[in-house]
Short mmCIF file of C-alpha atoms in Angstrom, two decimals:
data_model
loop_
_atom_site.label_atom_id
_atom_site.label_comp_id
_atom_site.label_asym_id
_atom_site.label_seq_id
_atom_site.Cartn_x
_atom_site.Cartn_y
_atom_site.Cartn_z
CA MET P 1 64.17 122.32 78.62
CA GLN P 2 67.45 123.08 80.32
CA LEU P 3 69.97 120.50 81.45
CA GLY P 4 69.05 120.91 85.10
CA ASP P 5 65.57 119.59 84.36
CA LEU P 6 67.12 116.16 83.77
CA PHE P 7 68.80 116.27 87.19
CA ASP P 8 65.80 117.50 89.21
CA PRO P 9 64.01 114.13 89.49
CA SER P 10 67.08 112.71 91.23
CA PHE P 11 67.34 115.68 93.58
CA ARG P 12 63.65 115.41 94.49
CA ALA P 13 62.96 111.67 94.61
CA ARG P 14 66.33 110.54 96.02
CA ARG P 15 67.08 113.37 98.43
CA ASP P 16 68.17 111.10 101.27
CA GLN P 17 70.20 108.69 99.16
CA VAL P 18 73.94 109.05 98.58
CA ALA P 19 74.80 110.87 95.35
CA LEU P 20 78.51 111.36 95.69
CA GLU P 21 81.52 110.00 97.52
CA VAL P 22 84.74 112.01 97.37
CA ASP P 23 88.15 111.45 98.94
CA ASP P 24 88.65 113.26 102.23
CA PRO P 25 92.03 114.51 103.55
CA HIS P 26 92.28 111.52 105.94
CA GLY P 27 92.21 108.80 103.29
CA GLY P 28 88.52 108.02 103.61
CA ALA P 29 85.55 109.28 101.62
CA GLU P 30 83.12 112.10 102.36
CA THR P 31 79.56 111.32 101.27
CA LEU P 32 76.87 113.68 100.08
CA THR P 33 73.19 112.93 99.47
CA PHE P 34 71.26 114.17 96.47
CA GLY P 35 69.49 116.59 98.78
CA GLY P 36 72.81 117.82 100.13
CA LEU P 37 74.21 118.24 96.64
CA ASP P 38 71.10 120.16 95.59
CA ALA P 39 71.48 122.54 98.55
CA ARG P 40 75.19 123.07 97.86
CA ALA P 41 74.45 123.90 94.21
CA ASN P 42 71.91 126.53 95.27
CA ARG P 43 74.33 128.09 97.74
CA MET P 44 77.09 128.21 95.13
CA ALA P 45 74.72 129.73 92.58
CA ARG P 46 73.87 132.48 95.07
CA ALA P 47 77.56 133.04 95.84
CA LEU P 48 78.33 133.44 92.15
CA ALA P 49 75.34 135.75 91.70
CA ALA P 50 76.57 137.88 94.60
CA ARG P 51 79.82 138.31 92.65
CA GLY P 52 77.90 139.63 89.66
CA VAL P 53 77.53 136.48 87.57
CA VAL P 54 74.36 136.57 85.47
CA ARG P 55 72.91 134.61 82.56
CA GLY P 56 75.37 134.48 79.64
CA ASP P 57 78.44 135.34 81.72
CA ARG P 58 81.38 132.98 81.48
CA VAL P 59 82.72 131.31 84.61
CA ALA P 60 86.10 129.66 84.13
CA LEU P 61 87.15 126.85 86.45
CA GLN P 62 90.58 125.24 86.74
CA LEU P 63 90.15 122.60 89.39
CA GLY P 64 90.63 118.89 89.85
CA ASN P 65 87.90 116.35 90.58
CA SER P 66 86.16 117.46 93.78
CA MET P 67 82.80 118.30 95.28
CA GLU P 68 83.60 121.95 94.64
CA PHE P 69 83.97 121.28 90.92
CA VAL P 70 80.50 119.75 90.89
CA ASP P 71 79.16 122.70 92.93
CA VAL P 72 80.41 125.30 90.44
CA PHE P 73 79.22 123.34 87.40
CA LEU P 74 75.70 122.90 88.82
CA ALA P 75 75.62 126.54 89.87
CA CYS P 76 76.38 127.60 86.29
CA VAL P 77 73.64 125.29 85.01
CA ARG P 78 71.13 126.95 87.33
CA LEU P 79 72.22 130.53 86.68
CA GLY P 80 72.45 130.20 82.91
CA ALA P 81 76.14 131.08 83.13
CA ILE P 82 78.52 129.58 80.56
CA PHE P 83 80.88 127.08 82.17
CA VAL P 84 84.51 127.16 80.93
CA PRO P 85 86.49 124.18 82.27
CA ILE P 86 90.29 124.44 82.08
CA ASN P 87 92.67 121.49 82.14
CA VAL P 88 94.48 121.45 85.49
CA LEU P 89 97.72 120.55 83.71
CA TYR P 90 97.69 123.73 81.64
CA ARG P 91 100.39 126.28 82.35
CA GLU P 92 100.28 130.09 82.28
CA ARG P 93 100.66 130.38 78.50
CA GLU P 94 97.77 128.01 77.79
CA VAL P 95 95.52 129.43 80.51
CA ALA P 96 96.16 133.00 79.38
CA HIS P 97 94.93 132.24 75.88
CA ILE P 98 91.67 130.70 77.16
CA LEU P 99 91.01 133.55 79.57
CA GLY P 100 91.77 136.14 76.90
CA ASP P 101 89.40 134.47 74.47
CA ALA P 102 86.51 133.58 76.80
CA GLU P 103 86.73 136.76 78.90
CA PRO P 104 85.08 135.17 81.95
CA ARG P 105 83.24 137.27 84.48
CA LEU P 106 84.92 135.16 87.16
CA THR P 107 87.76 132.63 87.20
CA VAL P 108 87.91 130.06 89.98
CA THR P 109 90.88 127.92 90.89
CA SER P 110 92.74 126.67 93.94
CA GLU P 111 94.53 129.24 96.09
CA GLU P 112 97.91 127.83 95.07
CA HIS P 113 97.18 128.33 91.38
CA LEU P 114 95.78 131.87 91.51
CA ALA P 115 98.94 133.21 89.87
CA LEU P 116 98.16 131.16 86.76
CA VAL P 117 94.87 133.02 86.22
CA SER P 118 96.22 136.51 86.81
CA GLY P 119 95.00 137.48 83.32
CA SER P 120 91.37 137.14 84.35
CA ARG P 121 89.44 140.31 85.12
CA ALA P 122 88.26 138.73 88.37
CA SER P 123 89.50 135.58 90.10
CA ILE P 124 89.02 133.83 93.41
CA GLY P 125 90.37 130.76 95.14
CA ILE P 126 87.90 127.92 95.51
CA GLU P 127 88.51 127.88 99.24
CA ALA P 128 87.28 131.47 99.62
CA LEU P 129 84.37 130.94 97.22
CA ALA P 130 83.30 127.79 99.05
CA ALA P 131 83.26 129.77 102.30
CA GLU P 132 81.03 132.41 100.70
CA ALA P 133 78.72 129.69 99.39
CA ALA P 134 78.50 128.03 102.81
CA ALA P 135 77.13 131.27 104.23
CA ALA P 136 74.55 131.72 101.46
CA SER P 137 70.92 130.61 101.37
CA ASP P 138 70.07 127.22 99.89
CA GLU P 139 66.72 128.41 98.54
CA PRO P 140 66.20 127.02 95.04
CA VAL P 141 67.73 128.95 92.16
CA ARG P 142 66.27 128.68 88.66
CA VAL P 143 66.73 131.13 85.81
CA PRO P 144 64.36 130.69 82.83
CA LEU P 145 66.43 129.36 79.94
CA ASP P 146 65.94 128.09 76.42
CA GLY P 147 67.46 124.77 75.43
CA ASP P 148 69.60 126.53 72.84
CA ASP P 149 71.19 128.74 75.50
CA PRO P 150 74.91 128.06 75.77
CA LEU P 151 76.01 125.91 78.68
CA ALA P 152 79.75 125.44 78.20
CA ILE P 153 82.74 126.52 76.16
CA VAL P 154 85.13 123.60 75.85
CA TYR P 155 88.51 124.52 74.42
CA THR P 156 89.96 122.14 71.88
CA SER P 157 93.14 122.95 69.99
CA GLY P 158 93.18 123.44 66.25
CA THR P 159 95.86 122.65 63.74
CA THR P 160 97.06 126.23 63.93
CA GLY P 161 98.02 125.63 67.52
CA ARG P 162 95.49 128.16 68.86
CA SER P 163 92.77 126.70 71.08
CA LYS P 164 89.22 127.15 69.84
CA GLY P 165 86.24 127.24 72.17
CA ALA P 166 83.46 124.83 71.20
CA LEU P 167 80.16 126.40 72.28
CA LEU P 168 77.85 123.67 73.61
CA SER P 169 74.22 124.28 74.55
CA HIS P 170 71.87 122.87 77.17
CA ASN P 171 70.22 120.92 74.35
CA ASN P 172 73.57 119.44 73.30
CA PHE P 173 74.24 118.15 76.82
CA ALA P 174 70.64 116.99 77.29
CA ALA P 175 70.58 115.06 74.01
CA ASN P 176 73.85 113.37 74.91
CA THR P 177 72.60 112.47 78.39
CA VAL P 178 69.31 110.99 77.22
CA ASN P 179 71.06 109.00 74.51
CA LEU P 180 73.57 107.41 76.85
CA LEU P 181 71.04 106.65 79.58
CA THR P 182 68.95 104.85 77.00
CA CYS P 183 71.60 103.14 74.88
CA TRP P 184 73.94 102.14 77.72
CA ARG P 185 71.10 101.25 80.14
CA ILE P 186 72.32 103.57 82.92
CA THR P 187 69.90 103.58 85.88
CA SER P 188 69.71 104.43 89.57
CA ASP P 189 70.81 100.87 90.31
CA ASP P 190 74.27 101.58 88.91
CA ARG P 191 77.31 102.54 90.93
CA TYR P 192 79.62 104.74 88.86
CA LEU P 193 83.35 104.90 89.57
CA ALA P 194 84.54 108.23 88.15
CA VAL P 195 88.29 108.56 87.56
CA LEU P 196 88.28 110.71 84.41
CA PRO P 197 88.86 114.46 84.81
CA LEU P 198 85.70 116.50 84.97
CA PHE P 199 87.31 119.30 82.95
CA HIS P 200 87.05 116.98 79.91
CA VAL P 201 83.69 116.23 78.24
CA HIS P 202 84.27 112.49 78.66
CA GLY P 203 84.18 112.82 82.44
CA LEU P 204 81.72 115.72 82.59
CA ALA P 205 79.06 115.09 79.93
CA ASN P 206 79.20 111.30 79.77
CA GLY P 207 80.05 110.60 83.39
CA LEU P 208 78.77 113.22 85.81
CA CYS P 209 75.72 114.33 83.82
CA CYS P 210 74.53 110.78 83.22
CA ALA P 211 75.07 109.81 86.85
CA LEU P 212 73.06 112.81 88.09
CA ALA P 213 70.24 112.24 85.62
CA ALA P 214 70.06 108.52 86.39
CA GLY P 215 70.27 109.08 90.14
CA CYS P 216 73.04 106.56 90.65
CA ARG P 217 75.72 106.62 93.32
CA THR P 218 79.08 108.03 92.17
CA ARG P 219 82.54 107.58 93.66
CA LEU P 220 84.62 110.51 92.46
CA ALA P 221 88.37 109.88 92.55
CA PRO P 222 90.90 112.68 92.00
CA ARG P 223 92.45 110.72 89.13
CA PHE P 224 93.24 107.19 88.02
CA GLU P 225 96.04 105.80 90.20
CA LEU P 226 97.07 102.23 89.50
CA ASP P 227 98.25 101.49 93.04
CA ARG P 228 94.92 102.62 94.54
CA ALA P 229 92.66 101.23 91.84
CA PRO P 230 92.28 97.62 93.07
CA ALA P 231 91.14 98.70 96.53
CA LEU P 232 88.83 101.34 95.06
CA PHE P 233 87.18 98.82 92.75
CA GLU P 234 86.80 96.22 95.46
CA THR P 235 85.50 98.52 98.23
CA PHE P 236 83.13 100.65 96.13
CA ARG P 237 82.10 97.72 93.91
CA PRO P 238 81.07 99.79 90.87
CA THR P 239 78.87 98.53 88.08
CA LEU P 240 79.83 101.27 85.62
CA PHE P 241 83.27 102.54 84.58
CA PHE P 242 84.43 104.92 81.85
CA GLY P 243 88.07 104.98 80.80
CA VAL P 244 90.52 105.76 78.01
CA PRO P 245 92.67 103.06 76.37
CA THR P 246 95.65 103.98 78.54
CA ILE P 247 93.66 103.10 81.65
CA TYR P 248 92.56 99.75 80.25
CA VAL P 249 96.16 98.87 79.42
CA ARG P 250 97.06 99.55 83.05
CA LEU P 251 94.10 97.56 84.37
CA LEU P 252 95.49 94.52 82.56
CA GLU P 253 98.31 94.61 85.13
CA PHE P 254 95.86 93.48 87.82
CA PRO P 255 96.38 89.86 88.93
CA PRO P 256 93.80 87.48 87.42
CA ALA P 257 92.15 86.87 90.80
CA VAL P 258 91.64 90.61 91.39
CA ALA P 259 90.39 91.12 87.84
CA GLY P 260 87.93 88.29 88.29
CA ARG P 261 86.50 89.76 91.48
CA ILE P 262 86.11 93.17 89.86
CA GLY P 263 84.46 91.71 86.78
CA ALA P 264 81.98 89.79 88.92
CA HIS P 265 80.14 92.96 90.04
CA MET P 266 80.73 95.15 86.95
CA ARG P 267 78.01 95.73 84.36
CA LEU P 268 79.70 97.93 81.77
CA PHE P 269 83.19 99.15 80.86
CA VAL P 270 83.27 101.95 78.25
CA SER P 271 86.32 103.23 76.37
CA GLY P 272 86.76 106.40 74.35
CA SER P 273 88.86 109.53 73.65
CA ALA P 274 91.33 107.46 71.59
CA PRO P 275 91.22 104.24 69.54
CA LEU P 276 91.19 101.04 71.60
CA PRO P 277 93.59 98.44 70.19
CA ALA P 278 91.78 95.22 69.35
CA HIS P 279 94.33 93.14 71.27
CA VAL P 280 93.61 95.17 74.44
CA LEU P 281 89.88 94.49 74.08
CA GLU P 282 90.52 90.75 73.68
CA ALA P 283 92.97 90.58 76.60
CA PHE P 284 90.58 92.53 78.82
CA ARG P 285 87.68 90.24 77.94
CA GLU P 286 89.76 87.20 78.88
CA ARG P 287 90.95 88.65 82.19
CA PHE P 288 87.89 90.58 83.40
CA GLY P 289 85.12 88.67 81.67
CA HIS P 290 83.75 91.80 79.97
CA THR P 291 83.86 93.13 76.43
CA ILE P 292 84.68 96.83 76.59
CA LEU P 293 82.13 99.00 74.79
CA GLU P 294 84.00 101.33 72.45
CA ARG P 295 82.40 104.55 71.26
CA TYR P 296 83.36 107.73 69.42
CA GLY P 297 82.77 111.38 70.14
CA MET P 298 84.40 114.80 70.15
CA SER P 299 84.45 117.89 72.32
CA GLU P 300 82.40 119.65 69.63
CA THR P 301 79.78 116.94 69.36
CA LEU P 302 79.78 114.89 72.56
CA MET P 303 78.89 111.25 71.69
CA LEU P 304 78.30 110.34 68.05
CA ILE P 305 78.75 106.61 67.47
CA SER P 306 78.74 103.62 69.80
CA ASN P 307 78.96 99.87 69.82
CA PRO P 308 75.65 98.47 71.11
CA TYR P 309 75.02 97.52 74.71
CA GLU P 310 73.19 94.37 73.67
CA GLY P 311 74.57 92.31 70.85
CA GLU P 312 77.87 92.34 69.04
CA ARG P 313 80.71 94.68 69.97
CA ARG P 314 83.13 94.58 67.08
CA PRO P 315 86.83 94.96 67.91
CA GLY P 316 88.42 97.85 66.05
CA THR P 317 85.12 99.59 65.26
CA VAL P 318 83.33 102.41 67.03
CA GLY P 319 79.92 101.04 66.16
CA LEU P 320 76.72 102.63 64.86
CA PRO P 321 75.45 106.24 65.00
CA LEU P 322 73.49 107.02 68.16
CA PRO P 323 69.81 108.03 67.93
CA GLY P 324 69.39 111.45 66.33
CA VAL P 325 72.91 111.40 64.87
CA SER P 326 73.37 111.37 61.10
CA ALA P 327 76.75 110.44 59.62
CA ARG P 328 78.22 110.24 56.15
CA ILE P 329 81.63 109.96 54.55
CA GLU P 330 82.91 112.42 51.97
CA ARG P 331 86.30 111.89 50.37
CA GLY P 332 87.17 109.62 53.27
CA GLU P 333 86.28 112.12 56.02
CA LEU P 334 83.49 111.53 58.52
CA LEU P 335 80.82 114.24 58.60
CA VAL P 336 78.05 114.38 61.21
CA ARG P 337 75.00 116.34 62.29
CA GLY P 338 72.46 116.05 65.09
CA SER P 339 71.06 117.68 68.21
CA ASN P 340 74.29 116.82 70.02
CA VAL P 341 76.49 118.83 67.62
CA PHE P 342 77.70 122.24 68.79
CA SER P 343 76.65 125.50 67.13
CA GLY P 344 80.16 126.78 66.42
CA TYR P 345 83.38 128.10 67.86
CA TRP P 346 83.22 130.94 70.37
CA ARG P 347 83.88 134.29 68.67
CA ASN P 348 85.48 132.55 65.70
CA PRO P 349 83.16 132.76 62.68
CA GLU P 350 85.94 131.83 60.24
CA ALA P 351 86.69 128.55 62.03
CA THR P 352 82.97 127.84 62.34
CA ALA P 353 82.36 128.39 58.64
CA ALA P 354 85.29 126.14 57.76
CA ALA P 355 84.00 123.37 60.05
CA PHE P 356 80.52 123.08 58.54
CA THR P 357 79.16 122.33 55.08
CA GLU P 358 75.40 122.80 54.76
CA GLY P 359 74.89 121.85 58.41
CA TRP P 360 77.30 118.91 58.36
CA PHE P 361 80.24 119.11 60.76
CA HIS P 362 83.63 118.01 59.47
CA THR P 363 85.14 115.81 62.18
CA GLY P 364 88.59 115.75 60.61
CA ASP P 365 88.65 111.98 61.11
CA LEU P 366 88.97 109.48 58.30
CA ALA P 367 86.53 106.59 58.48
CA GLU P 368 85.03 103.66 56.63
CA ARG P 369 81.46 102.36 56.75
CA SER P 370 80.71 98.68 56.40
CA GLU P 371 77.82 97.42 54.31
CA ASP P 372 75.76 96.92 57.46
CA GLY P 373 76.44 100.44 58.75
CA TRP P 374 79.30 100.00 61.22
CA TYR P 375 81.97 102.70 61.33
CA THR P 376 85.70 102.17 61.66
CA LEU P 377 88.12 105.06 62.13
CA ARG P 378 91.13 105.02 59.80
CA GLY P 379 93.23 107.85 61.12
CA ARG P 380 92.94 111.61 61.17
CA ALA P 381 92.83 114.14 58.42
CA THR P 382 95.00 116.34 60.62
CA ASP P 383 98.17 115.43 62.44
CA LEU P 384 96.49 115.36 65.84
CA ILE P 385 98.20 113.19 68.45
CA ILE P 386 96.00 111.57 71.13
CA SER P 387 98.13 110.70 74.14
CA GLY P 388 96.40 108.96 77.03
CA GLY P 389 93.05 110.40 75.90
CA PHE P 390 94.35 113.99 75.70
CA ASN P 391 94.70 115.93 72.45
CA VAL P 392 98.16 117.13 71.47
CA TYR P 393 98.37 119.37 68.42
CA PRO P 394 101.93 119.39 67.07
CA ARG P 395 101.81 123.00 65.89
CA GLU P 396 101.38 124.25 69.46
CA VAL P 397 104.43 122.30 70.65
CA GLU P 398 106.43 123.33 67.59
CA GLU P 399 105.76 127.00 68.30
CA VAL P 400 107.20 126.62 71.79
CA LEU P 401 110.30 124.87 70.45
CA LEU P 402 110.85 127.50 67.77
CA GLU P 403 110.92 130.22 70.42
CA LEU P 404 113.98 128.63 72.02
CA PRO P 405 117.48 129.90 71.21
CA GLY P 406 119.31 127.73 68.69
CA VAL P 407 116.24 125.88 67.38
CA ARG P 408 115.89 126.62 63.66
CA GLU P 409 113.24 124.09 62.69
CA ALA P 410 110.91 121.77 64.59
CA ALA P 411 108.40 119.10 63.68
CA VAL P 412 106.40 117.05 66.17
CA VAL P 413 104.84 113.69 65.32
CA GLY P 414 103.19 110.87 67.24
CA ALA P 415 105.04 107.70 68.10
CA PRO P 416 103.31 104.48 69.18
CA ASP P 417 103.30 103.87 72.93
CA GLU P 418 101.92 100.76 74.63
CA ARG P 419 100.35 102.61 77.56
CA ARG P 420 99.38 106.01 76.18
CA GLY P 421 98.54 104.99 72.62
CA GLU P 422 100.75 107.72 71.20
CA VAL P 423 103.35 110.12 72.58
CA PRO P 424 104.75 113.25 70.94
CA VAL P 425 108.30 113.08 69.55
CA ALA P 426 110.12 116.21 68.36
CA TYR P 427 112.49 116.36 65.40
CA VAL P 428 114.58 119.52 65.59
CA VAL P 429 117.23 121.30 63.57
CA THR P 430 119.57 123.09 65.96
CA ASP P 431 122.66 125.29 65.66
CA ALA P 432 124.48 123.39 68.39
CA PRO P 433 124.55 119.79 69.69
CA LEU P 434 121.17 118.70 70.95
CA ASP P 435 120.49 119.27 74.65
CA ALA P 436 117.37 117.15 75.09
CA GLU P 437 117.01 117.86 78.80
CA ALA P 438 117.07 121.62 78.23
CA LEU P 439 114.42 121.32 75.50
CA ARG P 440 112.28 119.06 77.68
CA ALA P 441 112.53 121.49 80.61
CA ALA P 442 111.60 124.46 78.44
CA CYS P 443 108.56 122.66 77.05
CA GLY P 444 107.58 121.60 80.58
CA ARG P 445 107.52 125.23 81.68
CA ALA P 446 105.22 126.26 78.83
CA LEU P 447 103.02 123.23 78.24
CA ALA P 448 100.95 120.63 80.03
CA SER P 449 102.96 117.51 80.81
CA PHE P 450 101.16 115.33 78.25
CA LYS P 451 102.21 117.73 75.46
CA VAL P 452 105.93 117.60 76.28
CA PRO P 453 107.80 115.48 73.70
CA ARG P 454 109.00 112.17 75.09
CA ALA P 455 112.03 112.20 72.82
CA PHE P 456 114.03 114.77 70.84
CA VAL P 457 115.78 113.82 67.61
CA ARG P 458 118.33 116.16 66.04
CA MET P 459 118.35 116.43 62.26
CA ASP P 460 120.44 118.36 59.75
CA ALA P 461 117.26 119.27 57.88
CA LEU P 462 113.59 118.34 57.93
CA PRO P 463 112.30 116.46 54.88
CA ARG P 464 110.20 118.72 52.67
CA ASN P 465 108.32 118.37 49.40
CA ALA P 466 108.73 120.54 46.34
CA LEU P 467 106.43 123.16 47.84
CA GLY P 468 108.49 123.36 51.04
CA LYS P 469 105.97 121.56 53.24
CA VAL P 470 107.45 119.29 55.90
CA GLN P 471 106.78 115.64 55.09
CA LYS P 472 105.92 114.46 58.55
CA HIS P 473 105.06 110.96 57.41
CA LEU P 474 108.75 110.46 56.70
CA LEU P 475 109.52 111.39 60.28
CA GLY P 476 106.70 109.40 61.83
CA LYS P 477 107.77 106.08 60.39
CA ASP P 478 111.15 106.44 62.13
CA ALA P 479 109.78 107.78 65.40
CA PRO P 480 111.13 105.75 68.34
CA ALA P 481 108.32 103.49 69.56
CA GLY P 482 107.54 103.78 73.25
CA ALA P 483 109.86 106.76 73.56
CA PRO P 484 110.77 107.37 77.18
#
């Protein structure tokens, strides 16, 4: 089975029903039926094929939430091409590494961002590609595939600062989709409000794939915007919403009357990508009348553990392993295996070998298991910072800082932040007085905005142990909370 087989029943049985609503340039929403979406996917598949894309080729896409994003993803599913989503906030340095590693047959982005993908062997603006697709036939496209065929390469940074591509198969995506449809009771009766970026597995695998397989109506927003959110909730009247803790903190700013109206038609709020503070869960339950369902997953594994839909949802825990997922704890670290777990890192056998022990994947997360089987995360074995649901690996930021004139040493740690969970803070040893604005501007030119340190602290020397290793825990405890 290939992933598209899970979507086909919706395309066939619900052809005349609305599948997708997307913002139009005039402030309204353009709607597309399942039949219309099916036809667009076939046209896009033929447009990609006309440009030489065949089974196993990589197609990189740097694009925000849009119908065109969905078109390209579905076209890759049908062609057997390997989809490579790229964060729209990434700058030239970050994009160049992904393109150099994945070597896509074709890179697609907006016309205005074509310069960012100049390192690709072939690139095209989505506007031009969409025009080619519009002129193509919508006859069905299906390439025979095996479930173990790769579907996507999702880049996730490592502690060395170099992004690694997690190779996910059709089976990985299908197992994740079936699990969530079953365990979270997602059906065609749902109305899914999608605000998470589709370039991230949270929005793509959990959100879009489940919505297409269930046949439910989806409202795709470009991003979460607090000022637009109340109207979007009240006009679309969703029953299903996925968010990160940062979003739920912002939703608590809604007036009680608005929160009450939203809660009245909602069925399920889900949180992931970063730990959800217990006090946020309790405050949300009081204001919206719903207990957020917290779960745990990774780019390499998709969803692993979840609080139950029916029954107790324990604050501070991520719940129980999903069907088909095995978990165990060794020396405090959570190890997992299952049909949802990726096969390895793209063209990186050393990293793959280091990540697995006899088929068990090392998550890098520290965890505890209660006597009745519930898992609670207790921090990370690495110094990963999760800011607003996005991963920030300090080494990558440190390397940028160390390239700057006058910066002799740099260490980046996470500081608590009420809205984003954590934010990066840089401790630097410089030859001259600290110019925080210059450092911030330099990082902004090289890195995505969420990776730019929110504060810079000058030090005479970084604390080190007897072996010369920087003792970041001594920096972290003094990191300015809620750094601006």
